[in-house]
Coordinates of N, CA and C in Angstrom, one line a residue:
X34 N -59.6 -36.4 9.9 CA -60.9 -35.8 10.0 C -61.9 -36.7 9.2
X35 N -63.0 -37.3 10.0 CA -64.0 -38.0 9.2 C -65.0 -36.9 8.6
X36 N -65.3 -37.4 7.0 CA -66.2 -37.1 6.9 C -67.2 -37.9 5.8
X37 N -68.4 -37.8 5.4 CA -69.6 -38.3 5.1 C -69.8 -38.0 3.5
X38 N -69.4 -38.4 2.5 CA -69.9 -37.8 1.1 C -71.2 -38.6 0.4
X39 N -72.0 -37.5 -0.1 CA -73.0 -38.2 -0.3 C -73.3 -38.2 -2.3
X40 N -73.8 -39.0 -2.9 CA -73.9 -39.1 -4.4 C -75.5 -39.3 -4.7
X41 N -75.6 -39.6 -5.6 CA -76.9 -39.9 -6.5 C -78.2 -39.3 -6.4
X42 N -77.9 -38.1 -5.7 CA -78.9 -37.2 -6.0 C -79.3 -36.7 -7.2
X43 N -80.4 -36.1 -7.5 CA -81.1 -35.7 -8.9 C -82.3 -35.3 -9.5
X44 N -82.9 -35.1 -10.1 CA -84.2 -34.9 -10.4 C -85.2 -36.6 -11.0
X45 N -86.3 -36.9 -11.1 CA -87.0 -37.8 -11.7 C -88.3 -37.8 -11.2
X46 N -88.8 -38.2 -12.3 CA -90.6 -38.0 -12.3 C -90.7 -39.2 -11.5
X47 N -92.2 -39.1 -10.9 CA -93.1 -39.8 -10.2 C -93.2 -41.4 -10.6
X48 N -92.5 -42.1 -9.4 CA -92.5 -43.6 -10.4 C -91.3 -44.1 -10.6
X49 N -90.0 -43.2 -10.5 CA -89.2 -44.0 -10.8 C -88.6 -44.1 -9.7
X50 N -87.2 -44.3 -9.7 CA -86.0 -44.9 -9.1 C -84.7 -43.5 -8.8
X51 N -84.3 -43.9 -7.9 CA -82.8 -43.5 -7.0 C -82.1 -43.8 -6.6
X52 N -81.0 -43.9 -7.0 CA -80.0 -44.8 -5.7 C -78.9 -43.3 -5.2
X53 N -78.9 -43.8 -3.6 CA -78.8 -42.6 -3.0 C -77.2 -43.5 -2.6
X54 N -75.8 -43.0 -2.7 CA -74.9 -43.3 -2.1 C -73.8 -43.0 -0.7
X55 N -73.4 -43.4 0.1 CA -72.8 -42.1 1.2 C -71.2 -43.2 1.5
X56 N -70.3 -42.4 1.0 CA -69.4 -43.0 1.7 C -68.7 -42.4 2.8
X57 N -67.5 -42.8 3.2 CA -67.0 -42.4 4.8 C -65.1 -42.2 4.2
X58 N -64.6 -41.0 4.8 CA -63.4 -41.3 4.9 C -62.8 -40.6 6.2
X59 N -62.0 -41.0 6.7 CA -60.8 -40.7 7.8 C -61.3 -41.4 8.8
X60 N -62.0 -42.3 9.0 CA -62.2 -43.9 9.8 C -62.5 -44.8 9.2
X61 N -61.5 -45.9 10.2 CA -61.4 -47.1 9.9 C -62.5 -48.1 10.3
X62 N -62.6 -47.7 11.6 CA -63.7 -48.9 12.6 C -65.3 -48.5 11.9
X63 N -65.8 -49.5 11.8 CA -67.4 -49.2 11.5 C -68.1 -48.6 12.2
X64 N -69.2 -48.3 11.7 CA -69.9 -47.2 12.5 C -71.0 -48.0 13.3
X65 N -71.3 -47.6 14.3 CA -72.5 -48.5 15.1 C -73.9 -48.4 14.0
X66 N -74.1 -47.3 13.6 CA -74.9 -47.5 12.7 C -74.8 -46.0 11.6
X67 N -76.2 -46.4 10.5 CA -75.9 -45.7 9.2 C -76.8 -45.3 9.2
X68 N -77.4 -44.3 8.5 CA -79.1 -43.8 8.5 C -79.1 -42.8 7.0
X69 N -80.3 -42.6 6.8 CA -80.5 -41.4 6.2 C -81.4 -40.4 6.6
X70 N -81.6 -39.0 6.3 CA -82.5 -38.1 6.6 C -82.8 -37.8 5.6
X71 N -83.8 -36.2 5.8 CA -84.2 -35.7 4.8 C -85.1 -34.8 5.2
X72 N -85.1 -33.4 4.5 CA -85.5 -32.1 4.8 C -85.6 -31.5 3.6
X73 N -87.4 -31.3 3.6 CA -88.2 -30.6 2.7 C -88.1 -28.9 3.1
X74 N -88.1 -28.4 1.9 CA -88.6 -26.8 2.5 C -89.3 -26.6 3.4
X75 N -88.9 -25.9 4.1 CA -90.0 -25.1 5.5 C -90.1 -26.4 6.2
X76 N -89.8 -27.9 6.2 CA -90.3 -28.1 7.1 C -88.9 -29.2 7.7
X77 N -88.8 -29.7 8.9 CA -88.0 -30.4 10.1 C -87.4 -31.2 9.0
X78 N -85.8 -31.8 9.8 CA -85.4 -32.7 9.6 C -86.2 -34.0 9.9
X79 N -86.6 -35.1 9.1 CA -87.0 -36.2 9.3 C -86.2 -37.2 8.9
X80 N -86.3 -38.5 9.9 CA -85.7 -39.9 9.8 C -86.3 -40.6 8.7
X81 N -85.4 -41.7 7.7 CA -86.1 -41.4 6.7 C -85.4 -43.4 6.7
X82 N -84.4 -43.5 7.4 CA -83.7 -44.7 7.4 C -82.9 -45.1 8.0
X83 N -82.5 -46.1 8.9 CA -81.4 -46.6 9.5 C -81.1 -47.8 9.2
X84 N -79.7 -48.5 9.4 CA -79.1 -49.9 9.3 C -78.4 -49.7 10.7
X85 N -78.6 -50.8 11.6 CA -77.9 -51.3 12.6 C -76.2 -52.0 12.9
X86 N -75.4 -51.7 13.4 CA -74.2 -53.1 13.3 C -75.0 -54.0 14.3
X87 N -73.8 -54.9 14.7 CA -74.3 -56.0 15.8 C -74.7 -56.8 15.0
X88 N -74.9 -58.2 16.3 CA -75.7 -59.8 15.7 C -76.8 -59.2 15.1
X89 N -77.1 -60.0 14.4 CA -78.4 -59.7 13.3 C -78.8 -58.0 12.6
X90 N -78.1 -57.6 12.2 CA -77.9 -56.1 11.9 C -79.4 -56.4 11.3
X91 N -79.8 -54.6 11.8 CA -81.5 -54.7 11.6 C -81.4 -53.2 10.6
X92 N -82.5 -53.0 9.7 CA -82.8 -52.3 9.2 C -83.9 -51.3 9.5
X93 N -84.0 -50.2 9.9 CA -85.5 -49.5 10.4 C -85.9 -48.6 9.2
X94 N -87.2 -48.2 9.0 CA -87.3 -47.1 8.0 C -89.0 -46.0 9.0
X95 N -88.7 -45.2 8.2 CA -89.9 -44.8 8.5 C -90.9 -45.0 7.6
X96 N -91.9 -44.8 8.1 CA -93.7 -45.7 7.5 C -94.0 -45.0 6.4
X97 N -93.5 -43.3 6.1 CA -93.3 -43.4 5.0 C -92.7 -43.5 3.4
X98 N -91.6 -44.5 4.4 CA -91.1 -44.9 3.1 C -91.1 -46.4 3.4
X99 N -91.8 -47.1 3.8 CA -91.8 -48.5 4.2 C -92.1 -49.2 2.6
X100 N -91.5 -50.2 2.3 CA -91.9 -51.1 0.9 C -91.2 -50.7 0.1
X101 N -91.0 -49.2 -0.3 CA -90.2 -48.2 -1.7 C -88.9 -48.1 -1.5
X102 N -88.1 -48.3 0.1 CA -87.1 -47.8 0.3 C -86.1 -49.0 0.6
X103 N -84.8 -49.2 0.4 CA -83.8 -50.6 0.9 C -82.9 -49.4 1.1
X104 N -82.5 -49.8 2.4 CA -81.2 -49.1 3.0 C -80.1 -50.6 3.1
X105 N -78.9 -49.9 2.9 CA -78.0 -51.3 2.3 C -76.5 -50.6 3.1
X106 N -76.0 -51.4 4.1 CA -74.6 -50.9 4.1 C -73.2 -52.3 3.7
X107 N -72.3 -51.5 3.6 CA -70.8 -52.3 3.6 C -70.4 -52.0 4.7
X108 N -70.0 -52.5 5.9 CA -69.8 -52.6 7.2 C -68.0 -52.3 6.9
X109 N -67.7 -53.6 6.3 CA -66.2 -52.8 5.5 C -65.7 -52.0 5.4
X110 N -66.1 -51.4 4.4 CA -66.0 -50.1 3.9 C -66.8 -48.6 4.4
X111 N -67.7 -49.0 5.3 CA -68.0 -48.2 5.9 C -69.2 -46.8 5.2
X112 N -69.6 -48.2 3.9 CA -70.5 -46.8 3.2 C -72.2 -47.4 3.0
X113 N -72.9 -46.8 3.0 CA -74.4 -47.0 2.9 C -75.3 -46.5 1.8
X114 N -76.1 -47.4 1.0 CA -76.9 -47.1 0.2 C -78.0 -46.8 0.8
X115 N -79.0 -46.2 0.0 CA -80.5 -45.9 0.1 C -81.3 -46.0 -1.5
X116 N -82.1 -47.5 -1.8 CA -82.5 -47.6 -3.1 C -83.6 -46.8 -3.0
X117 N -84.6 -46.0 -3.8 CA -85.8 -45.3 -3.4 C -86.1 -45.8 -4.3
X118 N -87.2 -46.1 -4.6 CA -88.3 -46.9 -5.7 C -89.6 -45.8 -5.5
X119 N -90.4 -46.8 -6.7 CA -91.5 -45.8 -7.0 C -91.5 -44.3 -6.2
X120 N -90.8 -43.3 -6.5 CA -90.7 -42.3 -5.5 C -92.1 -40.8 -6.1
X121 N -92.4 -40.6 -4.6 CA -93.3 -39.4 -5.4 C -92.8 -37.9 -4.7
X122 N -94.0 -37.3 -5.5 CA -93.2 -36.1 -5.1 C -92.7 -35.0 -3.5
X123 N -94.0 -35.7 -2.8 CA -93.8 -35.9 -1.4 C -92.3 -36.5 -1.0
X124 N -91.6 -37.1 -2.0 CA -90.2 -37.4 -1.6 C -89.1 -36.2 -1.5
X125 N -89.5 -35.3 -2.3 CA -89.0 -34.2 -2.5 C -87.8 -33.8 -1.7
X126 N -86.7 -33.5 -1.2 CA -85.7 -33.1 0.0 C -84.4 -33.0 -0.3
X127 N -83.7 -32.5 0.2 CA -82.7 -32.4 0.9 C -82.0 -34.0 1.8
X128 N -81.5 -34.9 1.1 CA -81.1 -36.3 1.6 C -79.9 -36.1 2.5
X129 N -79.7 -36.5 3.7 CA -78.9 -36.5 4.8 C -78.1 -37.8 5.0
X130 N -76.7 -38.1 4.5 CA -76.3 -39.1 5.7 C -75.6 -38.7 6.6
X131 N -75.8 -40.3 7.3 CA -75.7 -40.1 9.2 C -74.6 -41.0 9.6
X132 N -74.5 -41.1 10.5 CA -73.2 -41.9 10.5 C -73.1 -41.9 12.4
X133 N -73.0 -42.6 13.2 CA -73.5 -42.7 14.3 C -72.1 -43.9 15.0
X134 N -71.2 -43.0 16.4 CA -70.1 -44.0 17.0 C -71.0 -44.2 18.3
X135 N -72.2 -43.8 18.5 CA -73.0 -43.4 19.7 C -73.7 -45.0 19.9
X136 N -74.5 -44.8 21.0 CA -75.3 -45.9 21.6 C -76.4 -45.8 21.7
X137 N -78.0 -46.0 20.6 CA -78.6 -45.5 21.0 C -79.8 -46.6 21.1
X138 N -81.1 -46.3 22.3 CA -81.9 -47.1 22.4 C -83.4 -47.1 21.9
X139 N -82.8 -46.3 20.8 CA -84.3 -45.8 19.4 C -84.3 -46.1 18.3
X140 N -83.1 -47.0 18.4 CA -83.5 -47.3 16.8 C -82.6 -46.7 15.8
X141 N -82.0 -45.6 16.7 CA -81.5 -44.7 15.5 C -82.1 -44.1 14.5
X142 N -83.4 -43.5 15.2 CA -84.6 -42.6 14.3 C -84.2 -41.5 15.0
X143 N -83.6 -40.9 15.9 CA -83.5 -39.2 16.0 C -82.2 -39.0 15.4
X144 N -82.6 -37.8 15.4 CA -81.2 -37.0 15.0 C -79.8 -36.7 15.7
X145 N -80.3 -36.6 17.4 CA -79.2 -36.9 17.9 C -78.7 -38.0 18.3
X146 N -79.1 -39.4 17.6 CA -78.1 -40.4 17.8 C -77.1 -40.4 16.7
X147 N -77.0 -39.6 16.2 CA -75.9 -39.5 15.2 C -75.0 -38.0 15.5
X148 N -73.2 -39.0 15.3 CA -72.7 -37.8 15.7 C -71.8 -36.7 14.1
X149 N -72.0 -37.7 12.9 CA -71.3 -37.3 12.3 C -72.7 -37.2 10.9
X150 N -72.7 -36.1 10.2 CA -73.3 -36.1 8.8 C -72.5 -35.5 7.8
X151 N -73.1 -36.3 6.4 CA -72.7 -35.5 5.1 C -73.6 -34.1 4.8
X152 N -73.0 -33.4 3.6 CA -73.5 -31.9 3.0 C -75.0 -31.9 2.7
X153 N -75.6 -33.4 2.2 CA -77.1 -33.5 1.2 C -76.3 -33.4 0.3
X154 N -78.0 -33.9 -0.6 CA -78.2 -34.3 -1.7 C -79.3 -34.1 -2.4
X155 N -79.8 -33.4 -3.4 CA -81.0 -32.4 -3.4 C -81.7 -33.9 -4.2
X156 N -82.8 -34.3 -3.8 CA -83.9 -35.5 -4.8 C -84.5 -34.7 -4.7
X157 N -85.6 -34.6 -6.4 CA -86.2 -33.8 -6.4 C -87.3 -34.6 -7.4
X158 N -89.1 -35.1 -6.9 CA -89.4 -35.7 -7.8 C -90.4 -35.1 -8.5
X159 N -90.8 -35.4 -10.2 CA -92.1 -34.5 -10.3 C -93.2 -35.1 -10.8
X160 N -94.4 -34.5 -10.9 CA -95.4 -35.2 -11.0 C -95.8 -35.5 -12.2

């Protein structure tokens, strides 16, 4: 049974630092790709990060985390970081990873290009 565990969630004031971890167990083969989400109260799940496999593995993020965010995988091992920097409180959520054996031709920004996720991970930042 695969599944997704996720670490380094926590609280921290405005400004600092996260490192968000997700590893994989009960597969071997890598994943086509790795992502993170994230879901604030009351509101949608949102794409928050992807890493690609393939020639030239690509990284995507969304615009609002563009510059603050490094999404990092071990292809190996099959696990994926998410560094968050200067984080504010608009970061606030419920962190999601993703984990994706699918084919997708978006980037791997929706939600259903991913077939497998972890539990979350509550980031919580304050002002």
């Amino acid at each position: 049974q695969v599944q997704l565990v996720e670490s380094g969630g926590g609280s921290v004031q405005a400004g600092g630092s996260l490192q968000l971890s997700c590893a994989t167990s009960g597969r071997t083969f890598s994943w086509n790709a790795m992502g993170w989400f994230r879901q604030a109260p009351g509101k949608e799940r949102e794409f928050v990060a992807a890493a690609r496999s393939g020639n030239g593995a690509i990284a995507f993020y969304a615009d609002s985390v563009k510059g603050r965010f490094t999404i990092s995988r071990d292809n190996a091992k099959n696990t994926v970081n998410l560094q968050m920097n200067s984080l504010k409180p608009e970061d606030t959520a419920v962190y999601y990873c993703a984990a994706s054996s699918l084919y997708s031709g978006n980037y791997y920004k929706e939600s259903r290009d991913y077939d497998y996720w972890g539990q979350g991970t509550q980031v919580t930042v304050s002002s």
